[in-house]
PDB file of C-alpha atoms in Angstrom:
ATOM      1  CA  UNK C 218      85.267  36.328  83.042  1.00  0.00           C
ATOM      2  CA  UNK C 219      83.911  38.724  85.657  1.00  0.00           C
ATOM      3  CA  UNK C 220      85.249  42.225  85.474  1.00  0.00           C
ATOM      4  CA  UNK C 221      85.493  44.603  88.398  1.00  0.00           C
ATOM      5  CA  UNK C 222      84.525  48.275  88.464  1.00  0.00           C
ATOM      6  CA  UNK C 223      87.343  50.511  87.239  1.00  0.00           C
ATOM      7  CA  UNK C 224      87.165  53.215  89.897  1.00  0.00           C
ATOM      8  CA  UNK C 225      90.352  54.905  88.744  1.00  0.00           C
ATOM      9  CA  UNK C 226      88.926  55.387  85.260  1.00  0.00           C
ATOM     10  CA  UNK C 227      85.534  56.532  86.581  1.00  0.00           C
ATOM     11  CA  UNK C 228      87.089  58.961  89.079  1.00  0.00           C
ATOM     12  CA  UNK C 229      89.402  60.584  86.575  1.00  0.00           C
ATOM     13  CA  UNK C 230      86.746  60.717  83.856  1.00  0.00           C
ATOM     14  CA  UNK C 231      84.784  63.049  86.151  1.00  0.00           C
ATOM     15  CA  UNK C 232      87.788  65.336  86.548  1.00  0.00           C
ATOM     16  CA  UNK C 233      88.500  65.264  82.824  1.00  0.00           C
ATOM     17  CA  UNK C 234      85.036  66.752  82.282  1.00  0.00           C
ATOM     18  CA  UNK C 235      85.617  69.289  85.075  1.00  0.00           C
ATOM     19  CA  UNK C 236      88.923  70.400  83.478  1.00  0.00           C
ATOM     20  CA  UNK C 237      87.035  72.728  81.146  1.00  0.00           C
ATOM     21  CA  UNK C 238      84.250  73.658  83.568  1.00  0.00           C
ATOM     22  CA  UNK C 239      83.812  77.427  83.889  1.00  0.00           C
ATOM     23  CA  UNK C 240      80.745  77.542  86.122  1.00  0.00           C
ATOM     24  CA  UNK C 241      80.331  78.153  89.819  1.00  0.00           C
ATOM     25  CA  UNK C 242      82.028  76.303  92.667  1.00  0.00           C
ATOM     26  CA  UNK C 243      81.545  74.564  95.044  1.00  0.00           C
ATOM     27  CA  UNK C 244      78.119  73.514  93.716  1.00  0.00           C
ATOM     28  CA  UNK C 245      78.832  72.231  90.226  1.00  0.00           C
ATOM     29  CA  UNK C 246      76.176  73.335  87.717  1.00  0.00           C
ATOM     30  CA  UNK C 247      75.466  70.009  86.015  1.00  0.00           C
ATOM     31  CA  UNK C 248      73.176  71.626  83.450  1.00  0.00           C
ATOM     32  CA  UNK C 249      75.861  74.132  82.417  1.00  0.00           C
ATOM     33  CA  UNK C 250      78.260  71.243  81.895  1.00  0.00           C
ATOM     34  CA  UNK C 251      75.729  69.419  79.724  1.00  0.00           C
ATOM     35  CA  UNK C 252      74.961  72.605  77.755  1.00  0.00           C
ATOM     36  CA  UNK C 253      78.695  72.911  77.017  1.00  0.00           C
ATOM     37  CA  UNK C 254      78.999  69.305  75.781  1.00  0.00           C
ATOM     38  CA  UNK C 255      78.297  69.109  72.053  1.00  0.00           C
ATOM     39  CA  UNK C 256      76.905  65.569  71.983  1.00  0.00           C
ATOM     40  CA  UNK C 257      74.864  65.386  75.186  1.00  0.00           C
ATOM     41  CA  UNK C 258      71.427  66.800  75.975  1.00  0.00           C
ATOM     42  CA  UNK C 259      69.156  66.468  78.997  1.00  0.00           C
ATOM     43  CA  UNK C 260      65.366  66.563  79.010  1.00  0.00           C
ATOM     44  CA  UNK C 261      62.752  66.271  81.723  1.00  0.00           C
ATOM     45  CA  UNK C 262      60.237  63.457  81.821  1.00  0.00           C
ATOM     46  CA  UNK C 263      57.524  66.144  81.650  1.00  0.00           C
ATOM     47  CA  UNK C 264      58.883  67.533  78.378  1.00  0.00           C
ATOM     48  CA  UNK C 265      59.189  64.095  76.795  1.00  0.00           C
ATOM     49  CA  UNK C 266      55.707  63.103  77.963  1.00  0.00           C
ATOM     50  CA  UNK C 267      54.304  66.281  76.404  1.00  0.00           C
ATOM     51  CA  UNK C 268      56.062  65.510  73.095  1.00  0.00           C
ATOM     52  CA  UNK C 269      54.369  62.102  73.040  1.00  0.00           C
ATOM     53  CA  UNK C 270      50.987  63.535  74.053  1.00  0.00           C
ATOM     54  CA  UNK C 271      51.028  61.804  77.420  1.00  0.00           C
ATOM     55  CA  UNK C 272      50.626  62.914  80.983  1.00  0.00           C
ATOM     56  CA  UNK C 273      53.696  62.635  83.169  1.00  0.00           C
ATOM     57  CA  UNK C 274      52.059  59.809  85.121  1.00  0.00           C
ATOM     58  CA  UNK C 275      51.361  57.879  81.897  1.00  0.00           C
ATOM     59  CA  UNK C 276      55.002  58.334  80.915  1.00  0.00           C
ATOM     60  CA  UNK C 277      56.192  57.175  84.341  1.00  0.00           C
ATOM     61  CA  UNK C 278      54.176  53.970  83.877  1.00  0.00           C
ATOM     62  CA  UNK C 279      56.205  52.996  80.800  1.00  0.00           C
ATOM     63  CA  UNK C 280      59.765  54.036  81.685  1.00  0.00           C
ATOM     64  CA  UNK C 281      62.299  51.713  83.253  1.00  0.00           C
ATOM     65  CA  UNK C 282      63.372  54.094  86.037  1.00  0.00           C
ATOM     66  CA  UNK C 283      61.500  56.520  88.214  1.00  0.00           C
ATOM     67  CA  UNK C 284      64.677  58.650  88.379  1.00  0.00           C
ATOM     68  CA  UNK C 285      66.180  58.802  84.904  1.00  0.00           C
ATOM     69  CA  UNK C 286      67.917  56.959  82.099  1.00  0.00           C
ATOM     70  CA  UNK C 287      70.038  57.528  79.023  1.00  0.00           C
ATOM     71  CA  UNK C 288      69.831  56.823  75.335  1.00  0.00           C
ATOM     72  CA  UNK C 289      73.294  56.535  73.848  1.00  0.00           C
ATOM     73  CA  UNK C 290      74.086  55.967  70.194  1.00  0.00           C
ATOM     74  CA  UNK C 291      77.610  54.580  69.866  1.00  0.00           C
ATOM     75  CA  UNK C 292      77.752  55.274  66.132  1.00  0.00           C
ATOM     76  CA  UNK C 293      77.073  59.005  66.458  1.00  0.00           C
ATOM     77  CA  UNK C 294      78.460  59.184  70.003  1.00  0.00           C
ATOM     78  CA  UNK C 295      75.439  61.224  71.086  1.00  0.00           C
ATOM     79  CA  UNK C 296      73.697  60.844  74.425  1.00  0.00           C
ATOM     80  CA  UNK C 297      70.277  61.941  75.617  1.00  0.00           C
ATOM     81  CA  UNK C 298      69.631  62.017  79.360  1.00  0.00           C
ATOM     82  CA  UNK C 299      66.028  61.863  80.546  1.00  0.00           C
ATOM     83  CA  UNK C 300      65.245  62.622  84.182  1.00  0.00           C
ATOM     84  CA  UNK C 301      62.224  62.828  86.447  1.00  0.00           C
ATOM     85  CA  UNK C 302      61.606  66.486  87.186  1.00  0.00           C
ATOM     86  CA  UNK C 303      59.237  65.591  90.050  1.00  0.00           C
ATOM     87  CA  UNK C 304      62.191  64.519  92.182  1.00  0.00           C
ATOM     88  CA  UNK C 305      63.991  66.953  94.480  1.00  0.00           C
ATOM     89  CA  UNK C 306      66.888  69.091  93.284  1.00  0.00           C
ATOM     90  CA  UNK C 307      69.559  66.959  94.985  1.00  0.00           C
ATOM     91  CA  UNK C 308      68.136  63.764  93.471  1.00  0.00           C
ATOM     92  CA  UNK C 309      67.949  65.349  90.021  1.00  0.00           C
ATOM     93  CA  UNK C 310      71.552  66.566  90.243  1.00  0.00           C
ATOM     94  CA  UNK C 311      72.791  63.099  91.204  1.00  0.00           C
ATOM     95  CA  UNK C 312      70.635  61.339  88.592  1.00  0.00           C
ATOM     96  CA  UNK C 313      71.847  63.578  85.767  1.00  0.00           C
ATOM     97  CA  UNK C 314      75.497  63.284  86.898  1.00  0.00           C
ATOM     98  CA  UNK C 315      75.124  59.483  87.140  1.00  0.00           C
ATOM     99  CA  UNK C 316      73.647  59.297  83.638  1.00  0.00           C
ATOM    100  CA  UNK C 317      76.374  61.599  82.316  1.00  0.00           C
ATOM    101  CA  UNK C 318      78.848  59.131  83.813  1.00  0.00           C
ATOM    102  CA  UNK C 319      77.315  56.310  81.774  1.00  0.00           C
ATOM    103  CA  UNK C 320      77.763  58.392  78.606  1.00  0.00           C
ATOM    104  CA  UNK C 321      81.304  59.587  79.348  1.00  0.00           C
ATOM    105  CA  UNK C 322      82.401  56.091  80.341  1.00  0.00           C
ATOM    106  CA  UNK C 323      80.850  54.584  77.190  1.00  0.00           C
ATOM    107  CA  UNK C 324      78.684  52.076  79.021  1.00  0.00           C
ATOM    108  CA  UNK C 325      76.638  49.865  76.729  1.00  0.00           C
ATOM    109  CA  UNK C 326      75.006  47.802  79.469  1.00  0.00           C
ATOM    110  CA  UNK C 327      73.221  48.881  82.610  1.00  0.00           C
ATOM    111  CA  UNK C 328      74.676  46.235  84.910  1.00  0.00           C
ATOM    112  CA  UNK C 329      76.002  46.435  88.460  1.00  0.00           C
ATOM    113  CA  UNK C 330      79.537  47.280  87.294  1.00  0.00           C
ATOM    114  CA  UNK C 331      78.329  50.131  85.083  1.00  0.00           C
ATOM    115  CA  UNK C 332      76.115  51.503  87.867  1.00  0.00           C
ATOM    116  CA  UNK C 333      79.007  51.448  90.364  1.00  0.00           C
ATOM    117  CA  UNK C 334      81.279  53.247  87.920  1.00  0.00           C
ATOM    118  CA  UNK C 335      78.580  55.823  87.116  1.00  0.00           C
ATOM    119  CA  UNK C 336      78.013  56.372  90.856  1.00  0.00           C
ATOM    120  CA  UNK C 337      81.761  56.913  91.303  1.00  0.00           C
ATOM    121  CA  UNK C 338      81.772  59.400  88.404  1.00  0.00           C
ATOM    122  CA  UNK C 339      78.782  61.298  89.857  1.00  0.00           C
ATOM    123  CA  UNK C 340      80.253  61.395  93.364  1.00  0.00           C
ATOM    124  CA  UNK C 341      83.556  62.827  92.166  1.00  0.00           C
ATOM    125  CA  UNK C 342      81.877  65.161  89.703  1.00  0.00           C
ATOM    126  CA  UNK C 343      79.464  66.726  92.208  1.00  0.00           C
ATOM    127  CA  UNK C 344      81.807  66.596  95.228  1.00  0.00           C
ATOM    128  CA  UNK C 345      85.321  67.158  93.852  1.00  0.00           C
ATOM    129  CA  UNK C 346      88.113  65.842  96.073  1.00  0.00           C
ATOM    130  CA  UNK C 347      90.137  69.105  96.023  1.00  0.00           C
ATOM    131  CA  UNK C 348      87.169  70.984  97.467  1.00  0.00           C
ATOM    132  CA  UNK C 349      86.438  68.262 100.022  1.00  0.00           C
ATOM    133  CA  UNK C 350      90.041  68.564 101.207  1.00  0.00           C
ATOM    134  CA  UNK C 351      90.344  72.333 100.870  1.00  0.00           C
ATOM    135  CA  UNK C 352      87.215  73.012 102.907  1.00  0.00           C
ATOM    136  CA  UNK C 353      88.084  70.290 105.482  1.00  0.00           C
ATOM    137  CA  UNK C 354      84.631  68.751 105.190  1.00  0.00           C
ATOM    138  CA  UNK C 355      84.084  66.235 107.958  1.00  0.00           C
ATOM    139  CA  UNK C 356      80.348  65.584 108.340  1.00  0.00           C
ATOM    140  CA  UNK C 357      77.380  64.618 106.214  1.00  0.00           C
ATOM    141  CA  UNK C 358      75.928  68.065 106.877  1.00  0.00           C
ATOM    142  CA  UNK C 359      79.149  69.696 105.619  1.00  0.00           C
ATOM    143  CA  UNK C 360      78.866  67.787 102.343  1.00  0.00           C
ATOM    144  CA  UNK C 361      75.143  68.526 101.942  1.00  0.00           C
ATOM    145  CA  UNK C 362      75.633  72.244 102.581  1.00  0.00           C
ATOM    146  CA  UNK C 363      78.749  72.642 100.473  1.00  0.00           C
ATOM    147  CA  UNK C 364      77.760  70.598  97.414  1.00  0.00           C
ATOM    148  CA  UNK C 365      73.932  70.602  97.482  1.00  0.00           C
ATOM    149  CA  UNK C 366      73.721  66.812  97.585  1.00  0.00           C
ATOM    150  CA  UNK C 367      71.391  64.482  99.471  1.00  0.00           C
ATOM    151  CA  UNK C 368      72.266  62.980 102.837  1.00  0.00           C
ATOM    152  CA  UNK C 369      72.667  59.454 101.395  1.00  0.00           C
ATOM    153  CA  UNK C 370      75.055  60.732  98.716  1.00  0.00           C
ATOM    154  CA  UNK C 371      76.943  62.814 101.264  1.00  0.00           C
ATOM    155  CA  UNK C 372      77.324  59.751 103.506  1.00  0.00           C
ATOM    156  CA  UNK C 373      78.644  57.573 100.678  1.00  0.00           C
ATOM    157  CA  UNK C 374      81.017  60.338  99.564  1.00  0.00           C
ATOM    158  CA  UNK C 375      82.305  60.789 103.097  1.00  0.00           C
ATOM    159  CA  UNK C 376      82.740  57.014 103.486  1.00  0.00           C
ATOM    160  CA  UNK C 377      84.661  56.743 100.188  1.00  0.00           C
ATOM    161  CA  UNK C 378      86.762  59.887 100.572  1.00  0.00           C
ATOM    162  CA  UNK C 379      89.971  57.912 101.123  1.00  0.00           C
ATOM    163  CA  UNK C 380      89.336  55.829  97.988  1.00  0.00           C
ATOM    164  CA  UNK C 381      88.552  58.902  95.861  1.00  0.00           C
ATOM    165  CA  UNK C 382      91.722  60.623  97.108  1.00  0.00           C
ATOM    166  CA  UNK C 383      93.686  57.507  96.147  1.00  0.00           C
ATOM    167  CA  UNK C 384      92.372  57.292  92.580  1.00  0.00           C
ATOM    168  CA  UNK C 385      92.498  60.921  91.464  1.00  0.00           C
ATOM    169  CA  UNK C 386      95.630  61.770  89.479  1.00  0.00           C
ATOM    170  CA  UNK C 387      97.809  64.661  90.611  1.00  0.00           C
ATOM    171  CA  UNK C 388      97.181  66.465  87.331  1.00  0.00           C
ATOM    172  CA  UNK C 389      93.397  66.242  87.714  1.00  0.00           C
ATOM    173  CA  UNK C 390      93.590  67.213  91.366  1.00  0.00           C
ATOM    174  CA  UNK C 391      95.716  70.284  90.620  1.00  0.00           C
ATOM    175  CA  UNK C 392      93.572  71.356  87.677  1.00  0.00           C
ATOM    176  CA  UNK C 393      90.285  71.309  89.578  1.00  0.00           C
ATOM    177  CA  UNK C 394      91.943  72.794  92.669  1.00  0.00           C
ATOM    178  CA  UNK C 395      93.274  75.708  90.580  1.00  0.00           C
ATOM    179  CA  UNK C 396      89.960  76.243  88.766  1.00  0.00           C
ATOM    180  CA  UNK C 397      88.019  76.268  92.028  1.00  0.00           C
ATOM    181  CA  UNK C 398      90.530  78.575  93.708  1.00  0.00           C
ATOM    182  CA  UNK C 399      90.388  81.024  90.801  1.00  0.00           C
ATOM    183  CA  UNK C 400      86.591  81.006  90.792  1.00  0.00           C
ATOM    184  CA  UNK C 401      86.286  81.478  94.550  1.00  0.00           C
ATOM    185  CA  UNK C 402      89.039  84.127  94.796  1.00  0.00           C
ATOM    186  CA  UNK C 403      88.207  85.985  91.606  1.00  0.00           C
ATOM    187  CA  UNK C 404      91.737  85.706  90.216  1.00  0.00           C
ATOM    188  CA  UNK C 405      92.932  84.212  86.948  1.00  0.00           C
ATOM    189  CA  UNK C 406      95.443  81.397  86.529  1.00  0.00           C
ATOM    190  CA  UNK C 407      97.914  83.977  85.188  1.00  0.00           C
ATOM    191  CA  UNK C 408      97.511  85.998  88.373  1.00  0.00           C
ATOM    192  CA  UNK C 409      97.727  82.865  90.497  1.00  0.00           C
ATOM    193  CA  UNK C 410     100.994  81.719  88.935  1.00  0.00           C
ATOM    194  CA  UNK C 411     102.409  85.098  87.917  1.00  0.00           C
ATOM    195  CA  UNK C 412     102.666  84.608  84.169  1.00  0.00           C
TER     196      UNK C 412
END
């Protein structure tokens, strides 16, 4: 039986991670998020190559992806993200967010369905819907400038904005909207809601 990507699950998984995010907005600090997760680490290809006594180019010859990949142990529920530090910042941010999506979503296979769900996770994680709406972003350039993402990612995010708005739960929307507002305005939730 063929299964379809579960975009609702992937979308809301991104916001569940962002619920406890205390870093800067609008550009989500993916490495702060990973540092705050107890069972996930991220390492550069250069660091791993050095550990194995290889050059980066030797390491690149043996890995399955020029961008990044994940080791995930289901028994211990620990994930290790490896990424190519020679890529640009926007590519690295997307790659690490995509790989984090695989871990959070518990993917055990790297098939088309898993990749689509991980892309959906990364898109919502790096370009949260409440900020897209709140800032009235309308162009690829708006998305690139606001979220520090590549033009291809910005285009896909812009194209799928209606879908992402559909799948996000009200609770997740409100939570991220409040967190972003508090960060950007400098107020606390208590000040925002008067309690």
